[in-house]
Amino acid sequence: MRKLLWFLGALLACLIAYLALWPVSVRPVAWEVSENPGYTNAFAPNDRLSSLDLVGLDGRLGPEDADIGPDGLVYVASHKGEILRIEADRSITPFAQTSGRPLGIEFADDGTLYVADAYLGLLSIDRTGQVTLLANEADDESPILYADDVDIAADGAVYFSDASTRFGAEANGGTLPASVLDLVEHSGNGRILKYDPATGKTTVFAQGLNFANGVAVNEASNAVFVVETGAYRIWRFPLDGSPGEVVLDNLPGFPDNINNAAGGTFWVGLVSPRNAIMDNLAGNPFLRQVIMRLPDAMKPAPTRYGLIFRMDAAGRVIETFQDPAGRYALTTGAVSLPDGHIAVTSLTEPALGLLKISSDN
């Protein structure tokens, strides 16, 4: 019995030493988090997203973002590097292969498709599917490690997010594992970059964000709206370089993409509800490091809950579409389609969701 107790004591000591001392890549920073309002008030639960019509992607996963091409068809990004075109009969045609991990996509007026590829940087794709690398570092020679979303201003300038300058998507096992590292560390590694097609220069437009994610230039083309996933909020940055302001704060989930909608409004996706454990440990960097030493199965993970919402330019939430059962989950956002539908996108699903927007939803 004495030997058994000694062995168990030694095993416990080793476990404690491992949880306290084993090196991890994150250097967490303490921060103050507002109390989670939960899905209440403007976010009161509903099932308006449960009637999605799903368009399968022939075995591909993760239609992170979508856009309407110059041919009027829907294009989506996918996990294995393909940009897919959804034909009128809903068949799937590969349009281009980036050989990376395309996330945000946006067509310019001339038909050029700009792509924020998490592994490669900012890309352009012409009408024939030819891929060109535009930028994999900023002009200060800092590498772009996690290009995330992209939009285009009226003057042709391309604004895109570099979600984390510390945790590259490719170097850390993919977009989701890298995002977890950045969210746990919470040290302001995200930034917004501006690419000038006329000069080919890429400059830093805004920085110090906690996982810079969705990007949308407003209809007036005088401001870019930016999702700061790690702080549960959305910013408005004037394009003239004036200081930015938070327009929507303390969201009840992790915001992801943002896209223009009708009447100067925006679609935003909440990829998952907030995690109570991580919120409670916001002020305790040591325990956040301990969590990173746990087996993956014991670490906090996204919750399957579908939710997109529409907000105005002042950050007022106009309406939400939800699927509490999580049949179509990890919702990154939505894109308005010409026929009155919206295309609902996801981080992991094997289909694109379509929903008719009407008073009956």
XYZ file of C-alpha atoms in Angstrom:
361
model
C 0.000 0.000 0.000
C 2.844 2.368 0.843
C 4.453 1.803 -2.565
C 1.121 2.403 -4.268
C 0.611 5.669 -2.392
C 4.141 6.739 -3.256
C 3.557 5.943 -6.902
C 0.257 7.818 -6.982
C 1.844 10.801 -5.230
C 4.706 10.886 -7.726
C 2.231 10.609 -10.603
C 0.162 13.479 -9.191
C 3.302 15.607 -8.738
C 4.288 14.976 -12.365
C 0.796 15.879 -13.551
C 0.814 19.121 -11.554
C 4.279 19.988 -12.848
C 3.165 19.316 -16.406
C 0.034 21.462 -16.116
C 1.985 24.280 -14.486
C 5.287 24.245 -16.352
C 5.114 22.507 -19.732
C 5.991 25.020 -22.464
C 3.097 26.277 -24.594
C 3.126 28.737 -27.469
C 0.640 31.207 -26.008
C 1.551 34.112 -23.726
C -1.883 35.084 -22.387
C -2.669 38.669 -21.442
C -5.191 39.551 -18.739
C -8.204 41.514 -19.942
C -11.560 42.649 -18.624
C -14.559 41.024 -20.223
C -18.114 42.328 -19.908
C -20.766 40.001 -18.549
C -22.184 37.832 -21.281
C -25.728 39.063 -22.060
C -26.590 35.681 -23.576
C -29.177 35.183 -26.259
C -31.670 37.688 -24.893
C -33.381 40.919 -26.016
C -32.431 41.486 -29.672
C -30.826 38.026 -29.671
C -33.784 36.203 -28.114
C -33.845 32.657 -29.577
C -35.906 31.851 -32.650
C -35.879 29.125 -35.296
C -35.845 31.309 -38.416
C -32.665 29.622 -39.669
C -33.972 26.086 -39.251
C -35.672 26.050 -42.669
C -32.454 26.476 -44.648
C -32.348 24.918 -48.089
C -28.954 23.214 -48.305
C -26.876 23.048 -51.476
C -24.333 20.235 -51.124
C -20.756 20.889 -52.222
C -19.977 17.398 -53.554
C -17.920 16.400 -50.536
C -16.191 19.730 -49.964
C -16.337 21.381 -46.553
C -16.332 24.864 -45.120
C -18.013 27.437 -47.370
C -16.492 30.201 -45.243
C -17.604 33.030 -47.546
C -19.609 33.542 -50.728
C -20.122 36.213 -53.373
C -21.990 36.830 -56.620
C -19.818 36.603 -59.719
C -20.065 38.730 -62.867
C -22.095 35.870 -64.397
C -24.727 36.181 -61.645
C -23.779 32.828 -60.086
C -22.757 32.145 -56.497
C -19.103 31.406 -55.747
C -17.860 29.942 -52.452
C -14.526 29.174 -50.809
C -13.762 25.685 -49.498
C -11.315 23.941 -47.180
C -9.139 22.254 -49.796
C -8.226 25.430 -51.644
C -10.955 25.365 -54.264
C -13.169 28.268 -55.224
C -16.433 26.661 -56.305
C -19.144 27.954 -58.626
C -22.746 26.929 -58.019
C -24.444 26.592 -61.386
C -28.079 27.477 -62.074
C -29.038 23.794 -61.695
C -27.145 23.671 -58.354
C -24.369 21.499 -59.724
C -20.877 22.371 -58.488
C -18.070 23.446 -60.801
C -14.498 24.076 -59.604
C -13.535 27.603 -60.700
C -10.021 27.952 -59.296
C -7.545 26.241 -56.979
C -5.425 28.419 -54.687
C -3.507 25.483 -53.130
C -4.044 27.231 -49.803
C -7.030 27.908 -47.546
C -9.252 30.592 -49.074
C -11.516 32.375 -46.584
C -12.969 35.770 -47.570
C -13.781 36.345 -51.249
C -14.994 39.477 -53.048
C -15.540 40.299 -56.709
C -14.426 43.685 -58.042
C -16.441 45.565 -60.652
C -14.086 44.384 -63.402
C -14.744 40.724 -62.552
C -11.503 40.139 -60.656
C -12.009 37.951 -57.597
C -9.972 39.000 -54.565
C -9.278 36.242 -52.060
C -7.976 36.376 -48.502
C -6.165 33.048 -48.283
C -5.186 32.138 -44.727
C -2.098 30.224 -45.879
C -0.904 32.395 -48.765
C -2.009 36.018 -48.288
C -3.976 38.247 -50.650
C -4.722 36.711 -54.058
C -6.507 37.764 -57.218
C -8.235 35.407 -59.654
C -9.143 36.458 -63.176
C -12.208 35.323 -65.129
C -10.362 32.254 -66.430
C -9.460 31.035 -62.939
C -5.819 32.132 -63.097
C -4.518 32.781 -59.565
C -2.025 35.572 -58.799
C -0.360 36.270 -55.457
C -0.676 39.986 -54.698
C 0.755 40.215 -51.184
C 2.221 37.877 -48.601
C 3.809 40.628 -46.512
C 3.184 44.263 -45.699
C 5.519 47.037 -46.799
C 7.208 46.933 -43.392
C 8.306 43.393 -44.393
C 6.085 41.787 -41.755
C 4.645 38.525 -43.129
C 0.914 38.032 -43.600
C 0.269 34.888 -41.566
C -3.526 34.638 -41.511
C -5.348 36.556 -44.247
C -9.019 36.269 -43.322
C -11.536 38.544 -45.066
C -11.517 41.134 -47.829
C -13.545 43.962 -49.362
C -13.026 46.626 -52.011
C -13.540 50.398 -51.788
C -14.963 52.532 -54.600
C -11.478 53.775 -55.521
C -10.275 50.185 -56.014
C -8.305 49.928 -52.764
C -8.534 46.466 -51.212
C -8.935 46.177 -47.445
C -8.277 42.819 -45.820
C -7.683 41.379 -42.382
C -4.597 39.610 -41.096
C -6.237 37.859 -38.155
C -3.069 37.126 -36.193
C 0.550 38.180 -36.671
C 1.608 35.615 -34.043
C -0.257 32.450 -34.940
C -0.171 31.666 -38.629
C -2.979 29.445 -39.902
C -0.766 27.050 -41.857
C 1.980 26.842 -39.219
C -0.456 25.978 -36.433
C -2.480 23.170 -37.926
C -5.182 25.102 -39.753
C -7.480 28.062 -39.351
C -9.448 26.817 -36.332
C -6.464 25.695 -34.183
C -4.620 28.943 -34.960
C -7.657 31.036 -34.083
C -7.960 29.263 -30.721
C -4.340 30.123 -29.915
C -4.859 33.790 -30.727
C -8.153 34.013 -28.841
C -6.622 32.396 -25.749
C -3.592 34.694 -25.818
C -5.644 37.879 -26.432
C -2.620 40.110 -27.034
C -3.853 42.286 -29.906
C -2.106 40.527 -32.796
C -4.681 41.286 -35.496
C -4.576 44.053 -38.086
C -6.235 45.453 -41.206
C -4.144 45.868 -44.332
C -4.723 48.036 -47.402
C -3.596 46.930 -50.852
C -3.314 49.521 -53.619
C -3.714 47.848 -57.045
C -2.150 50.866 -58.775
C 1.140 50.636 -56.872
C 1.097 47.053 -55.620
C 1.858 48.309 -52.105
C 0.340 46.807 -48.966
C 0.236 49.064 -45.914
C -1.026 48.658 -42.353
C -4.355 50.465 -42.007
C -5.311 49.465 -38.413
C -3.752 47.194 -35.821
C -3.935 46.023 -32.217
C -7.082 43.950 -32.760
C -7.833 40.656 -31.050
C -8.333 38.325 -33.990
C -9.242 40.700 -36.810
C -11.871 38.914 -38.849
C -14.712 40.158 -41.096
C -14.198 43.250 -43.277
C -16.870 45.271 -45.123
C -16.528 48.649 -46.833
C -19.856 50.473 -46.460
C -22.032 51.553 -49.408
C -20.820 55.154 -49.145
C -17.245 53.846 -49.358
C -16.085 56.139 -46.581
C -15.557 53.567 -43.833
C -14.623 49.936 -43.331
C -16.462 47.870 -40.724
C -14.271 45.305 -38.985
C -15.153 42.360 -36.776
C -12.904 41.902 -33.734
C -13.764 38.315 -32.843
C -11.702 38.068 -29.667
C -13.371 41.084 -28.059
C -16.942 40.257 -29.227
C -17.327 43.571 -31.054
C -17.478 45.430 -34.379
C -15.524 48.554 -35.336
C -16.058 51.340 -37.855
C -12.823 52.788 -39.269
C -13.129 55.868 -41.526
C -11.153 55.406 -44.736
C -9.629 58.873 -44.332
C -7.576 57.544 -41.441
C -9.563 59.143 -38.624
C -9.718 57.145 -35.364
C -12.018 54.154 -35.397
C -14.961 53.606 -33.082
C -16.734 50.541 -31.725
C -20.293 50.444 -33.068
C -21.446 47.166 -31.487
C -19.970 45.721 -28.320
C -20.401 42.758 -25.963
C -21.954 40.363 -28.437
C -23.228 37.050 -27.001
C -21.107 34.970 -29.385
C -17.964 35.008 -31.503
C -18.615 37.268 -34.522
C -17.048 36.219 -37.796
C -17.845 37.648 -41.252
C -19.589 40.918 -42.086
C -21.129 41.695 -45.478
C -23.176 44.524 -46.920
C -26.961 44.074 -46.974
C -29.862 46.186 -48.243
C -30.294 49.809 -47.208
C -26.831 50.328 -45.790
C -27.184 47.459 -43.306
C -24.859 44.494 -42.744
C -25.076 40.739 -42.296
C -22.943 39.329 -39.469
C -22.456 35.720 -38.419
C -21.917 34.422 -34.894
C -19.871 31.284 -35.335
C -20.541 30.027 -31.778
C -21.930 31.230 -28.445
C -19.356 32.552 -26.007
C -17.563 30.080 -23.733
C -18.171 30.649 -20.023
C -14.866 29.072 -18.996
C -12.814 31.361 -21.209
C -14.782 34.432 -20.142
C -14.268 33.547 -16.467
C -10.524 33.137 -17.033
C -10.086 36.405 -18.948
C -8.225 37.928 -15.990
C -6.135 34.828 -15.259
C -3.372 34.267 -17.839
C -1.828 31.375 -15.881
C -4.969 29.250 -15.924
C -5.442 29.968 -19.637
C -1.984 28.488 -20.171
C -2.995 25.458 -18.093
C -5.995 24.914 -20.361
C -3.704 24.812 -23.383
C -1.830 21.900 -21.774
C -4.982 19.792 -21.520
C -5.826 17.121 -24.104
C -7.771 18.540 -27.042
C -10.920 16.693 -25.946
C -10.882 18.637 -22.644
C -10.332 22.089 -24.138
C -13.216 24.518 -24.740
C -14.690 24.005 -28.204
C -17.251 25.789 -30.409
C -20.910 25.052 -29.730
C -23.173 23.992 -32.601
C -25.652 26.871 -32.763
C -26.536 28.640 -36.004
C -26.987 32.411 -35.853
C -26.735 35.319 -38.270
C -28.010 38.833 -37.686
C -28.525 42.075 -39.540
C -27.424 45.409 -38.078
C -27.427 49.002 -39.258
C -24.412 51.294 -39.578
C -24.916 52.527 -36.015
C -24.633 48.993 -34.655
C -28.345 48.521 -33.911
C -29.428 44.899 -34.297
C -32.400 44.778 -36.678
C -33.165 41.048 -36.816
C -31.661 37.640 -36.126
C -32.007 34.245 -37.767
C -31.201 31.341 -35.481
C -31.007 27.561 -35.375
C -30.661 26.550 -31.711
C -30.533 22.869 -32.675
C -27.363 23.518 -34.662
C -28.415 21.622 -37.770
C -26.422 24.165 -39.789
C -23.809 25.492 -37.411
C -20.569 27.441 -37.031
C -22.260 30.091 -39.149
C -19.774 32.640 -40.419
C -22.212 35.053 -42.071
C -24.572 35.680 -44.971
C -24.588 37.242 -48.432
C -27.636 38.817 -50.096
C -28.565 37.271 -53.445
C -30.392 39.012 -56.317
C -33.426 36.695 -56.095
C -34.309 37.674 -52.525
C -32.508 34.782 -50.859
C -29.481 34.988 -48.633
C -26.594 32.547 -48.823
C -25.598 31.438 -45.322
C -21.991 30.363 -44.900
C -20.234 28.119 -42.397
C -16.788 27.294 -41.089
C -17.248 23.526 -41.362
C -20.511 22.456 -43.023
C -20.537 20.397 -46.261
C -23.185 22.648 -47.841
C -24.144 26.240 -48.489
C -27.388 27.358 -46.893
C -30.049 29.285 -48.812
C -32.891 31.136 -47.141
C -35.689 33.189 -48.652
C -36.038 36.435 -46.748
C -39.675 37.351 -46.226
C -42.100 38.320 -43.485
C -42.823 34.622 -43.009
C -39.302 33.720 -41.849
